[in-house]
Coordinates of C-alpha atoms and ligand atoms in Angstrom, one line a residue:
M1011 CA -3.8 13.7 -12.9
P1012 CA -3.4 11.4 -9.8
P1013 CA -2.3 13.2 -6.6
M1014 CA 1.4 13.1 -5.9
T1015 CA 2.8 11.8 -2.7
S1016 CA 4.8 14.4 -0.7
P1017 CA 5.6 16.6 -3.7
V1018 CA 7.9 19.6 -3.6
L1019 CA 5.7 22.7 -3.6
V1020 CA 7.1 25.4 -6.0
P1021 CA 5.4 28.8 -5.6
I1022 CA 5.9 30.9 -8.7
L1023 CA 5.2 34.6 -8.2
G1024 CA 3.8 37.0 -10.8
D1025 CA 7.2 38.4 -11.7
Q1026 CA 8.8 34.9 -12.0
L1027 CA 7.2 33.7 -15.2
S1028 CA 10.4 32.2 -16.6
R1029 CA 11.0 28.6 -17.7
N1030 CA 14.6 28.9 -16.5
L1031 CA 13.5 29.7 -13.0
S1032 CA 16.0 28.5 -10.4
S1033 CA 13.4 26.8 -8.2
L1034 CA 12.4 24.5 -11.1
E1035 CA 15.9 23.8 -12.3
S1036 CA 16.4 20.3 -10.9
L1037 CA 12.8 19.2 -10.7
S1038 CA 10.7 17.2 -13.1
P1039 CA 6.9 17.3 -13.5
G1040 CA 6.4 14.0 -11.6
E1041 CA 7.9 15.3 -8.3
A1042 CA 6.6 18.9 -7.9
V1043 CA 3.4 20.8 -7.7
I1044 CA 3.6 24.4 -8.9
L1045 CA 1.6 26.9 -6.9
M1046 CA 0.5 30.2 -8.5
M1047 CA -1.6 32.7 -6.6
E1048 CA -3.6 35.8 -7.4
V1049 CA -3.7 37.5 -4.1
W1050 CA -5.5 40.6 -2.9
D1051 CA -2.5 41.8 -0.8
E1052 CA -0.3 42.0 -3.9
A1053 CA -2.9 43.6 -6.1
T1054 CA -3.6 46.3 -3.5
Y1055 CA -0.5 47.0 -1.4
V1056 CA -0.5 50.0 -3.7
K1057 CA -3.4 50.6 -6.1
H1058 CA -1.6 49.5 -9.3
H1059 CA -2.7 50.8 -12.7
K1060 CA -5.5 48.6 -14.0
Q1061 CA -3.3 47.5 -17.0
K1062 CA -0.5 46.4 -14.6
I1063 CA -2.9 44.0 -12.8
V1064 CA -4.3 42.8 -16.2
L1065 CA -0.7 42.2 -17.4
I1066 CA 0.3 40.2 -14.3
F1067 CA -2.8 38.1 -13.9
A1068 CA -3.1 37.4 -17.7
A1069 CA 0.6 36.5 -18.0
M1070 CA 0.3 34.3 -14.9
R1071 CA -2.8 32.4 -16.3
H1072 CA -1.1 31.9 -19.7
F1073 CA 2.1 30.8 -18.0
A1074 CA 0.2 28.2 -15.9
E1075 CA -1.4 26.9 -19.2
A1076 CA 2.1 26.6 -20.8
L1077 CA 3.4 24.7 -17.8
R1078 CA 0.4 22.3 -17.8
A1079 CA 1.0 21.7 -21.5
E1080 CA 4.5 20.6 -20.6
G1081 CA 3.1 18.1 -18.1
W1082 CA 3.5 20.1 -14.8
Q1083 CA 0.8 19.9 -12.2
V1084 CA -0.1 23.6 -11.5
D1085 CA -2.3 24.5 -8.6
Y1086 CA -3.7 27.9 -9.6
V1087 CA -5.5 30.0 -7.0
A1088 CA -7.6 32.6 -8.7
L1089 CA -8.5 35.9 -7.1
G1090 CA -12.1 35.0 -6.8
D1091 CA -11.6 31.5 -5.2
A1092 CA -13.7 31.2 -2.2
Q1093 CA -11.0 30.1 0.3
N1094 CA -8.3 32.5 -1.0
T1095 CA -6.7 34.1 2.1
G1096 CA -5.4 37.1 0.1
S1097 CA -1.7 36.6 0.9
F1098 CA 1.3 34.7 -0.3
T1099 CA 2.0 33.3 3.1
G1100 CA -1.6 32.2 3.7
E1101 CA -1.8 30.5 0.3
V1102 CA 1.5 28.7 0.6
A1103 CA 0.4 27.4 4.0
R1104 CA -2.9 26.2 2.6
A1105 CA -1.2 24.5 -0.3
V1106 CA 1.4 22.8 1.8
E1107 CA -1.5 21.1 3.7
R1108 CA -3.6 20.4 0.6
H1109 CA -0.7 18.5 -1.1
G1110 CA 1.1 17.2 1.9
A1111 CA 4.3 18.9 0.6
S1112 CA 7.7 17.6 1.7
E1113 CA 9.4 20.9 0.9
V1114 CA 8.7 24.4 -0.3
R1115 CA 11.2 25.5 -3.0
V1116 CA 10.9 29.1 -4.1
T1117 CA 13.0 31.6 -6.0
E1118 CA 13.9 34.6 -3.9
A1119 CA 11.5 37.5 -4.1
G1120 CA 12.3 40.7 -6.0
E1121 CA 10.9 43.0 -3.4
W1122 CA 12.1 43.5 0.2
R1123 CA 8.6 43.4 1.5
V1124 CA 7.9 39.9 0.0
A1125 CA 11.4 38.6 0.9
R1126 CA 10.9 39.4 4.6
A1127 CA 7.5 37.5 4.5
M1128 CA 9.3 34.6 2.8
D1129 CA 11.9 34.5 5.5
E1130 CA 9.2 33.6 8.0
W1131 CA 7.9 30.6 6.0
E1132 CA 10.4 28.2 7.5
G1133 CA 9.2 28.9 11.1
R1134 CA 5.5 28.8 10.1
L1135 CA 5.3 25.8 7.8
P1136 CA 5.5 22.1 8.8
C1137 CA 8.2 21.4 6.1
P1138 CA 11.6 22.7 5.1
V1139 CA 11.8 25.8 2.9
T1140 CA 14.5 26.4 0.3
I1141 CA 14.9 29.9 -1.1
C1142 CA 16.9 29.8 -4.4
P1143 CA 18.8 32.7 -5.8
D1144 CA 17.3 34.5 -8.7
T1145 CA 19.7 33.5 -11.5
R1146 CA 17.9 35.6 -14.1
F1147 CA 20.0 38.5 -12.9
I1148 CA 23.6 38.7 -14.1
A1149 CA 25.2 39.9 -10.9
T1150 CA 24.7 37.9 -7.7
H1151 CA 24.0 39.8 -4.4
A1152 CA 27.5 38.8 -3.3
E1153 CA 29.1 40.2 -6.4
F1154 CA 27.4 43.6 -6.0
R1155 CA 28.3 43.7 -2.3
E1156 CA 31.9 42.9 -3.1
W1157 CA 32.1 45.6 -5.8
A1158 CA 30.4 48.2 -3.6
E1159 CA 32.4 47.6 -0.4
G1160 CA 34.8 50.3 0.4
R1161 CA 33.7 52.5 -2.5
K1162 CA 32.8 56.1 -1.8
H1163 CA 30.7 56.5 -4.9
L1164 CA 28.9 53.6 -6.5
T1165 CA 29.4 54.8 -10.0
M1166 CA 27.2 52.8 -12.4
E1167 CA 29.8 53.1 -15.3
Y1168 CA 32.4 51.0 -13.4
F1169 CA 29.9 48.4 -12.4
Y1170 CA 28.8 48.2 -16.0
R1171 CA 32.3 47.5 -17.1
E1172 CA 32.4 44.5 -14.7
M1173 CA 29.2 43.2 -16.3
R1174 CA 30.7 43.6 -19.8
R1175 CA 33.7 41.6 -18.7
K1176 CA 31.5 39.0 -16.9
T1177 CA 29.2 38.4 -19.9
G1178 CA 31.7 39.0 -22.7
L1179 CA 29.1 41.3 -24.4
L1180 CA 30.7 43.7 -26.9
M1181 CA 34.2 42.6 -25.8
R1182 CA 37.2 42.0 -28.0
A1183 CA 39.5 39.0 -27.7
D1184 CA 42.2 41.3 -26.1
G1185 CA 39.9 42.1 -23.2
K1186 CA 39.2 45.7 -24.6
P1187 CA 35.7 47.0 -25.3
E1188 CA 34.4 46.7 -28.9
G1189 CA 35.2 49.9 -30.8
G1190 CA 37.7 51.0 -28.2
E1191 CA 35.3 52.8 -25.9
W1192 CA 33.1 51.4 -23.1
N1193 CA 30.3 54.0 -23.5
Y1194 CA 29.0 55.8 -26.6
D1195 CA 26.5 58.1 -24.8
A1196 CA 28.0 61.2 -26.3
D1197 CA 26.7 60.1 -29.7
N1198 CA 23.2 59.4 -28.2
R1199 CA 21.7 62.9 -27.5
E1200 CA 20.1 63.8 -30.8
P1201 CA 17.2 66.2 -30.3
P1202 CA 14.0 65.1 -32.2
K1203 CA 13.9 66.2 -35.8
D1204 CA 10.7 67.8 -37.0
G1205 CA 8.1 65.1 -37.4
L1206 CA 10.2 62.4 -35.8
K1207 CA 8.1 59.2 -36.0
A1208 CA 9.2 55.7 -35.3
P1209 CA 7.5 52.4 -36.2
P1210 CA 5.3 51.7 -33.1
A1211 CA 5.8 48.6 -31.0
P1212 CA 3.3 45.8 -31.8
K1213 CA 0.1 45.6 -29.7
F1214 CA -1.5 42.2 -29.0
D1215 CA -5.3 41.7 -29.1
P1216 CA -6.5 40.1 -25.9
D1217 CA -7.5 36.4 -26.2
E1218 CA -10.2 34.8 -24.1
I1219 CA -8.0 34.4 -21.1
T1220 CA -7.0 38.0 -21.1
R1221 CA -10.5 39.2 -21.8
E1222 CA -11.7 37.4 -18.7
V1223 CA -9.0 39.1 -16.7
I1224 CA -9.9 42.5 -18.1
A1225 CA -13.5 41.9 -17.0
L1226 CA -12.3 40.9 -13.5
V1227 CA -10.1 44.0 -13.2
G1228 CA -12.9 46.3 -14.5
E1229 CA -15.1 44.9 -11.8
R1230 CA -12.8 44.6 -8.8
F1231 CA -10.3 47.4 -9.3
A1232 CA -12.5 50.1 -10.9
D1233 CA -11.2 52.8 -8.5
H1234 CA -7.5 52.2 -9.5
F1235 CA -5.7 54.7 -11.7
G1236 CA -5.4 54.3 -15.4
D1237 CA -7.3 53.2 -18.5
L1238 CA -8.2 49.6 -18.6
E1239 CA -8.5 49.4 -22.4
P1240 CA -7.2 49.2 -25.0
F1241 CA -4.8 46.6 -23.5
G1242 CA -2.1 45.4 -25.9
W1243 CA 0.9 44.3 -23.7
P1244 CA 2.5 40.9 -24.5
V1245 CA 1.2 38.3 -22.0
T1246 CA 2.9 35.2 -23.3
R1247 CA 6.6 34.4 -24.1
E1248 CA 5.7 34.0 -27.8
Q1249 CA 4.1 37.5 -27.9
A1250 CA 7.1 39.0 -25.9
L1251 CA 9.5 37.4 -28.4
E1252 CA 7.5 38.8 -31.3
A1253 CA 7.7 42.3 -29.7
A1254 CA 11.5 41.9 -29.2
E1255 CA 12.0 40.8 -32.8
A1256 CA 10.0 43.8 -34.0
F1257 CA 12.3 46.1 -31.9
F1258 CA 15.4 44.5 -33.3
A1259 CA 14.2 44.7 -36.8
R1260 CA 12.6 48.2 -36.8
R1261 CA 13.8 50.4 -33.9
L1262 CA 17.2 49.2 -32.4
A1263 CA 19.3 51.0 -35.1
K1264 CA 18.0 54.4 -34.0
F1265 CA 17.6 53.5 -30.3
G1266 CA 20.9 55.3 -29.4
P1267 CA 20.6 58.6 -31.1
Y1268 CA 17.0 59.3 -30.1
Q1269 CA 17.1 57.8 -26.6
D1270 CA 16.6 61.2 -25.0
A1271 CA 14.1 62.7 -27.5
M1272 CA 10.5 63.4 -26.7
V1273 CA 7.7 64.1 -29.2
A1274 CA 4.1 64.9 -28.1
G1275 CA 1.8 61.9 -28.9
E1276 CA 4.8 59.7 -30.0
D1277 CA 4.8 57.3 -27.1
D1278 CA 7.2 54.6 -28.1
L1279 CA 9.7 56.4 -30.3
Y1280 CA 12.8 54.1 -30.7
H1281 CA 12.5 52.5 -27.3
S1282 CA 12.2 48.7 -27.0
M1283 CA 9.0 48.7 -24.9
L1284 CA 10.2 45.4 -23.4
S1285 CA 10.5 46.3 -19.7
T1286 CA 7.1 44.9 -18.8
S1287 CA 8.0 41.5 -20.4
I1288 CA 11.6 41.5 -18.9
N1289 CA 10.4 42.3 -15.4
C1290 CA 7.7 39.7 -15.2
G1291 CA 10.0 37.0 -16.6
L1292 CA 8.7 36.5 -20.1
L1293 CA 12.0 37.7 -21.6
D1294 CA 15.5 37.0 -20.4
P1295 CA 17.7 40.1 -20.1
L1296 CA 20.8 38.3 -21.3
E1297 CA 19.2 36.7 -24.3
L1298 CA 18.0 40.2 -25.4
C1299 CA 21.5 41.6 -25.1
E1300 CA 23.0 38.7 -27.0
R1301 CA 20.4 39.2 -29.7
A1302 CA 21.2 43.0 -29.9
E1303 CA 24.9 42.2 -30.1
A1304 CA 24.2 39.9 -33.1
E1305 CA 22.5 42.8 -34.9
Y1306 CA 25.7 44.8 -34.5
R1307 CA 28.0 41.9 -35.5
E1308 CA 25.9 41.3 -38.6
G1309 CA 26.0 45.0 -39.6
R1310 CA 22.3 45.8 -39.1
A1311 CA 22.6 48.2 -36.1
P1312 CA 25.4 50.7 -35.2
L1313 CA 27.6 50.3 -32.1
N1314 CA 26.3 53.4 -30.3
S1315 CA 22.7 52.0 -30.4
V1316 CA 23.6 48.5 -29.5
E1317 CA 26.0 49.5 -26.7
G1318 CA 23.4 51.9 -25.4
F1319 CA 20.7 49.2 -25.3
I1320 CA 23.0 46.7 -23.6
R1321 CA 24.1 49.3 -21.1
Q1322 CA 20.5 50.0 -20.0
I1323 CA 20.1 46.3 -19.3
I1324 CA 23.4 44.9 -17.9
G1325 CA 24.4 48.3 -16.7
W1326 CA 21.5 50.3 -15.3
R1327 CA 19.0 47.4 -14.7
E1328 CA 21.6 45.2 -12.9
Y1329 CA 23.0 48.2 -11.0
V1330 CA 19.7 49.4 -9.6
R1331 CA 18.9 45.9 -8.5
G1332 CA 22.2 45.6 -6.7
F1333 CA 21.8 49.1 -5.3
Y1334 CA 18.3 48.3 -4.0
W1335 CA 19.4 45.3 -1.9
H1336 CA 22.5 47.2 -0.7
A1337 CA 20.5 50.3 0.4
M1338 CA 17.3 48.7 1.8
P1339 CA 15.4 49.1 4.1
G1340 CA 16.7 52.7 4.6
L1341 CA 16.2 53.7 1.0
A1342 CA 12.4 53.6 1.3
E1343 CA 12.6 56.3 4.0
A1344 CA 15.5 58.4 2.6
N1345 CA 14.9 62.1 2.3
A1346 CA 18.3 63.8 2.2
L1347 CA 16.9 67.1 0.8
A1348 CA 14.1 67.2 3.4
A1349 CA 11.4 67.4 0.7
H1350 CA 7.9 67.4 2.2
R1351 CA 5.5 68.9 -0.4
P1352 CA 2.6 66.7 -1.3
L1353 CA 2.3 65.3 -4.8
P1354 CA 0.0 67.6 -6.8
E1355 CA -3.4 66.2 -7.8
F1356 CA -2.6 66.7 -11.5
F1357 CA -0.2 63.8 -11.4
W1358 CA -3.3 61.7 -11.2
T1359 CA -5.7 63.7 -13.3
G1360 CA -3.3 65.0 -16.0
E1361 CA -5.1 68.4 -15.6
T1362 CA -2.2 70.9 -16.0
D1363 CA -1.4 73.6 -18.5
M1364 CA 2.2 72.4 -18.5
R1365 CA 2.2 70.6 -21.8
C1366 CA 5.2 68.4 -21.2
L1367 CA 3.8 67.0 -17.9
A1368 CA 0.3 66.7 -19.4
D1369 CA 1.6 64.6 -22.3
C1370 CA 3.7 62.3 -20.0
I1371 CA 0.8 61.8 -17.7
R1372 CA -1.5 61.1 -20.6
T1373 CA 0.7 58.3 -22.0
T1374 CA 1.1 57.0 -18.4
R1375 CA -2.7 56.8 -17.9
E1376 CA -3.4 55.3 -21.4
D1377 CA -0.6 52.7 -21.5
A1378 CA 0.8 52.3 -18.0
H1379 CA 4.1 53.4 -19.6
A1380 CA 6.3 56.4 -20.3
H1381 CA 9.7 56.3 -21.7
H1382 CA 12.9 56.9 -19.7
I1383 CA 13.5 60.5 -20.5
Q1384 CA 9.9 61.4 -19.7
R1385 CA 10.1 59.6 -16.4
L1386 CA 13.5 61.3 -15.6
M1387 CA 13.6 64.8 -17.1
V1388 CA 9.9 65.8 -17.1
L1389 CA 8.1 64.0 -14.3
G1390 CA 11.1 63.3 -12.2
N1391 CA 12.7 66.7 -12.7
F1392 CA 9.5 68.4 -11.7
C1393 CA 9.2 66.3 -8.5
L1394 CA 12.8 67.1 -7.6
I1395 CA 12.7 70.9 -8.1
A1396 CA 9.2 71.3 -6.7
G1397 CA 10.4 69.4 -3.5
I1398 CA 7.8 66.7 -3.6
D1399 CA 8.0 64.1 -0.7
P1400 CA 10.0 61.1 -1.9
Q1401 CA 7.6 58.5 -0.5
A1402 CA 4.6 60.1 -2.3
V1403 CA 6.7 60.1 -5.5
A1404 CA 7.8 56.5 -5.1
D1405 CA 4.2 55.5 -4.5
W1406 CA 3.1 57.2 -7.7
Y1407 CA 5.8 55.5 -9.8
L1408 CA 5.1 52.2 -8.3
V1409 CA 1.3 52.5 -9.0
V1410 CA 1.4 53.9 -12.5
Y1411 CA 3.9 51.9 -14.5
A1412 CA 3.2 48.3 -15.7
D1413 CA 6.9 47.5 -15.3
A1414 CA 7.2 48.8 -11.8
Y1415 CA 8.4 46.6 -8.9
E1416 CA 10.0 48.3 -5.9
W1417 CA 13.5 46.9 -6.6
V1418 CA 13.7 48.8 -9.9
E1419 CA 11.3 51.7 -9.2
L1420 CA 12.7 52.9 -5.8
P1421 CA 16.4 53.3 -6.7
N1422 CA 15.3 55.3 -9.8
V1423 CA 13.0 57.5 -7.7
A1424 CA 14.9 58.0 -4.5
G1425 CA 18.4 57.8 -6.1
M1426 CA 18.2 58.9 -9.7
I1427 CA 15.5 61.6 -9.7
L1428 CA 15.2 62.9 -6.2
Y1429 CA 18.7 62.7 -4.7
A1430 CA 16.9 61.5 -1.6
D1431 CA 19.8 59.1 -0.9
G1432 CA 22.2 62.0 -0.6
G1433 CA 24.0 61.2 -3.8
K1434 CA 24.9 57.6 -3.4
L1435 CA 23.4 56.6 -6.8
A1436 CA 23.6 59.8 -8.8
T1437 CA 26.6 62.0 -8.4
K1438 CA 24.5 65.2 -8.8
P1439 CA 20.8 65.9 -8.9
Y1440 CA 19.3 65.9 -12.5
A1441 CA 17.7 69.3 -12.0
A1442 CA 17.0 71.2 -15.2
S1443 CA 15.1 74.3 -16.3
G1444 CA 12.7 74.5 -19.2
N1445 CA 15.6 74.9 -21.6
Y1446 CA 16.5 71.2 -21.4
I1447 CA 12.9 70.1 -22.2
N1448 CA 12.7 72.6 -25.0
K1449 CA 15.9 71.3 -26.6
M1450 CA 15.0 67.6 -26.4
S1451 CA 11.2 67.8 -27.2
D1452 CA 8.5 69.6 -29.3
Y1453 CA 6.5 70.2 -26.1
C1454 CA 7.1 73.9 -25.6
G1455 CA 5.8 75.4 -28.9
D1456 CA 2.2 74.8 -28.0
C1457 CA 2.4 75.3 -24.3
R1458 CA 0.5 78.0 -22.5
Y1459 CA 3.7 78.9 -20.7
K1460 CA 6.6 80.5 -22.4
V1461 CA 9.9 78.6 -22.1
S1462 CA 11.9 81.7 -22.8
K1463 CA 10.3 83.6 -19.9
K1464 CA 12.2 83.3 -16.7
T1465 CA 9.8 84.8 -14.2
G1466 CA 6.2 86.0 -13.9
E1467 CA 2.7 84.6 -14.6
D1468 CA 3.4 83.1 -18.0
A1469 CA 7.0 82.0 -17.4
C1470 CA 7.7 78.2 -17.8
P1471 CA 7.4 77.0 -14.2
F1472 CA 10.5 74.9 -14.6
N1473 CA 12.6 78.1 -14.8
P1474 CA 11.9 79.7 -11.4
L1475 CA 11.5 76.3 -9.8
Y1476 CA 15.0 75.4 -10.9
W1477 CA 16.5 78.4 -9.0
H1478 CA 14.2 77.9 -6.0
F1479 CA 15.5 74.3 -5.8
M1480 CA 19.1 75.5 -6.0
D1481 CA 18.6 78.2 -3.5
R1482 CA 16.8 76.2 -0.9
N1483 CA 19.3 73.3 -1.1
R1484 CA 22.5 75.4 -1.2
G1485 CA 23.8 73.9 2.1
E1486 CA 23.5 70.4 0.7
L1487 CA 24.7 71.0 -2.9
E1488 CA 27.3 73.8 -2.9
S1489 CA 30.2 71.6 -2.1
N1490 CA 29.3 69.2 -4.9
H1491 CA 31.9 69.8 -7.6
R1492 CA 29.5 68.8 -10.4
I1493 CA 26.9 71.4 -9.5
G1494 CA 28.5 73.8 -7.0
R1495 CA 29.7 76.2 -9.7
I1496 CA 26.1 77.2 -10.5
Y1497 CA 25.9 79.3 -7.3
A1498 CA 28.4 81.8 -8.8
T1499 CA 25.8 82.4 -11.5
W1500 CA 23.0 82.7 -8.9
D1501 CA 25.0 85.2 -6.9
R1502 CA 25.9 87.3 -9.9
M1503 CA 22.2 87.8 -10.7
G1504 CA 21.8 90.3 -7.9
E1505 CA 19.2 90.4 -5.2
A1506 CA 16.3 91.8 -7.1
K1507 CA 16.4 89.2 -9.8
R1508 CA 16.9 86.4 -7.3
A1509 CA 13.9 87.6 -5.4
E1510 CA 11.8 87.7 -8.6
Y1511 CA 12.7 84.0 -9.3
L1512 CA 11.9 83.0 -5.7
D1513 CA 8.7 84.9 -5.7
S1514 CA 7.5 83.4 -9.0
A1515 CA 8.4 79.9 -7.8
E1516 CA 6.6 80.3 -4.5
K1517 CA 3.4 81.7 -6.2
F1518 CA 3.5 78.6 -8.5
L1519 CA 4.0 76.2 -5.7
D1520 CA 1.2 77.8 -3.6
S1521 CA -1.1 77.3 -6.6
L1522 CA -0.6 73.5 -6.6
E1523 CA -3.6 71.5 -5.4
P1524 CA -2.4 68.5 -3.2
A1525 CA -3.4 65.1 -4.4
R1526 CA -6.5 63.7 -2.6
E1527 CA -6.1 60.7 -0.4
G1528 CA -6.8 57.3 -1.8
W1529 CA -5.1 57.4 -5.2
A1530 CA -2.1 55.3 -4.3
R1531 CA -3.2 53.4 -1.2
N1532 CA -6.5 52.5 0.4
Ligands
FAD2206 P1 14.3 51.0 -23.2 O1 14.5 52.5 -23.3 O2 14.1 50.3 -24.4 O3 15.5 50.4 -22.4 C1 15.8 49.0 -22.5 C2 15.7 48.4 -21.1 O4 16.7 48.8 -20.3 C3 14.4 48.6 -20.4 O5 13.4 47.7 -20.8 C4 14.9 48.3 -19.0 O6 14.8 46.9 -18.7 C5 16.3 48.7 -18.9 N1 16.5 50.0 -18.3 C6 16.6 51.2 -18.9 N2 16.8 52.2 -18.0 C7 16.8 51.6 -16.8 C8 16.9 52.1 -15.5 N3 17.1 53.4 -15.2 N4 16.7 51.2 -14.5 C9 16.4 49.9 -14.7 N5 16.3 49.4 -15.9 C10 16.5 50.3 -17.0 N6 12.2 50.7 -15.2 C11 11.5 49.6 -14.9 O7 11.6 48.5 -15.5 N7 10.6 49.6 -13.8 C12 10.4 50.8 -13.1 O8 9.6 50.7 -12.2 C13 11.1 51.9 -13.5 N8 10.9 53.1 -12.8 C14 11.6 54.2 -13.2 C15 11.4 55.4 -12.5 C16 12.1 56.5 -12.8 C17 12.0 57.7 -12.0 C18 13.0 56.5 -13.9 C19 13.8 57.7 -14.2 C20 13.2 55.3 -14.6 C21 12.5 54.2 -14.3 N9 12.7 53.0 -15.0 C22 12.0 51.9 -14.6 C23 13.7 52.9 -16.0 C24 13.2 53.1 -17.5 O9 12.5 54.3 -17.5 C25 12.3 52.0 -18.0 O10 12.9 50.8 -17.8 C26 12.0 52.2 -19.5 O11 11.4 53.4 -19.7 C27 11.1 51.0 -20.0 O12 10.8 51.2 -21.3 P2 11.6 50.4 -22.4 O13 11.4 48.9 -22.2 O14 11.1 50.9 -23.8 O15 13.1 50.8 -22.2
DLZ2207 C1 2.3 43.0 -9.1 C2 1.6 41.8 -8.7 C3 0.2 41.8 -8.6 C4 -0.6 43.0 -8.9 N1 -0.5 40.7 -8.2 C5 0.2 39.6 -8.0 C6 -0.5 38.4 -7.6 O1 -1.7 38.4 -7.3 N2 0.2 37.3 -7.4 C7 1.6 37.2 -7.6 O2 2.2 36.2 -7.5 N3 2.2 38.3 -8.0 C8 1.6 39.5 -8.2 N4 2.3 40.6 -8.5 C9 3.7 40.6 -8.6 C10 4.3 40.6 -7.2 O3 4.0 41.8 -6.5 C11 5.8 40.3 -7.2 O4 6.0 39.0 -7.6 C12 6.5 40.6 -5.9 O5 6.5 41.9 -5.6 C13 7.9 40.1 -5.9 O6 8.6 40.3 -4.7
SF4_2208 FE1 7.0 72.2 -20.2 FE2 7.8 74.7 -19.7 FE3 7.9 73.7 -22.1 FE4 5.6 74.2 -21.1 S1 7.2 75.7 -21.6 S2 6.1 72.4 -22.2 S3 5.9 73.7 -18.9 S4 9.1 72.9 -20.4

């Protein structure tokens, strides 16, 4: 291809692998050079799970091929290229010079850290820089700001209703929600039936491009957490669409009722397993919601399942993104409950007798994935009631999940599970004893701990930890009307029983081995 004169340089980042990207919108192949960069800084700012790096690099390399096939000129900087400076800023500067670019046009970054670096490009580069809004999200930053302004509580449910109105998803012609209710969560709390088994999500055999990336990651990132293989995540849009169709055909109908269920060894259940593809750009969130709505309209999936799925995407996903930009940079340092305990080593090794945690960490290690209720009510709940330091928890979640980017991980960690933001995102901490896990899973039967025992050596650790959490955070939580009543139960127990709970919890906490340095960051 002949070199272009003064082209527009369009950097496309690893989570921007979408053909409808705003930076490309008004350009044609003859006037732009697309820059894609595998850079050391991104691969190591935390020590991502090996499969997460394979996913991003393989998806980037396939995306570059697809763009070339459409006639675009793609300048692809591979991790091993001799001159690779290791940073987005360094690579964009080199490419501007290499191509004599007249302009850099880029879609805004998803993460605060990268957005701040991008803000400096204009001053550092010899050409103008245009930063385009990320139109793959439904709510703009301004819309979220407007909605949030002056509200005491940023309740997701009300934001979600705005998104329903904006998109028209599951709306009737009279402006009312389909079925008369906005939210069918009350129908979506079925405990797992014995032997609950769902058709698993498809796995994709790595092709030559992906196999090359697997070899690279095996060599360069051997000390990162997680199993490298088998690797089966979708890395092209075609594969991601196939995975989405398999979900709509085989699992969506039961997505709602079993959303909160957990079964040992059943890693996908009725979840979509699409977050890795949505977050790196292979799937468009709105197209998935429209497709889910069509399943309902054509009578193939019930309203509670379809509404539940759509709410996760245009409700939760959009809301946490808005919340992130609203609450940063403070959110990264928030620690309202003054939790300072180090993360236990078993979060990395999986070596714990607590069967629920061991199973959630196993699927995390094997697949770089765990489903929502595992992340929330087992792993998250443990970190909350054990008082683990929010930054250590945030690092862990950012490292271990293939769908993790700070904009979505941090609000879930600091806001949803740890209450570190002081209750701006969640109106109460999601603290629970072993009872909840026993009700919603089959974990407890074969556990070395007894879920029915409240204190002592073989009591389920979640039981005394729950009361330890309540007791030590009384000052912060007692005035919360959604949780404050629990203190009447605590007080009624009497001093001896309370001391037994606190003693059991402290013995357990003292037995935890802190994580060694170097798992999350170099
Ligand atoms: P499904 O259960 O099929 O849900 C459908 C889609 O809804 C998901 O693909 C996702 O796009 C969206 N969604 C659902 N819940 C949330 C939520 N709370 N926040 C944002 N989007 C949501 N999700 C991520 O994509 N990246 C993360 O880094 C991430 N970190 C999390 C950390 C914690 C502590 C918790 C509690 C949740 C986190 N989630 C995160 C949300 C959720 O657990 C995952 O999106 C989900 O498990 C992905 O699997 P799935 O595609 O099968 O989801
Ligand atoms: C997650 C990730 C990794 C591991 N590596 C790269 C990379 O080498 N090049 C790239 O463009 N993107 C990568 N990503 C995704 C980025 O971290 C993500 O695009 C930014 O965090 C968005 O702000
Ligand atoms: Fe988890 Fe407690 Fe049940 Fe064991 S008994 S699986 S630790 S909830």
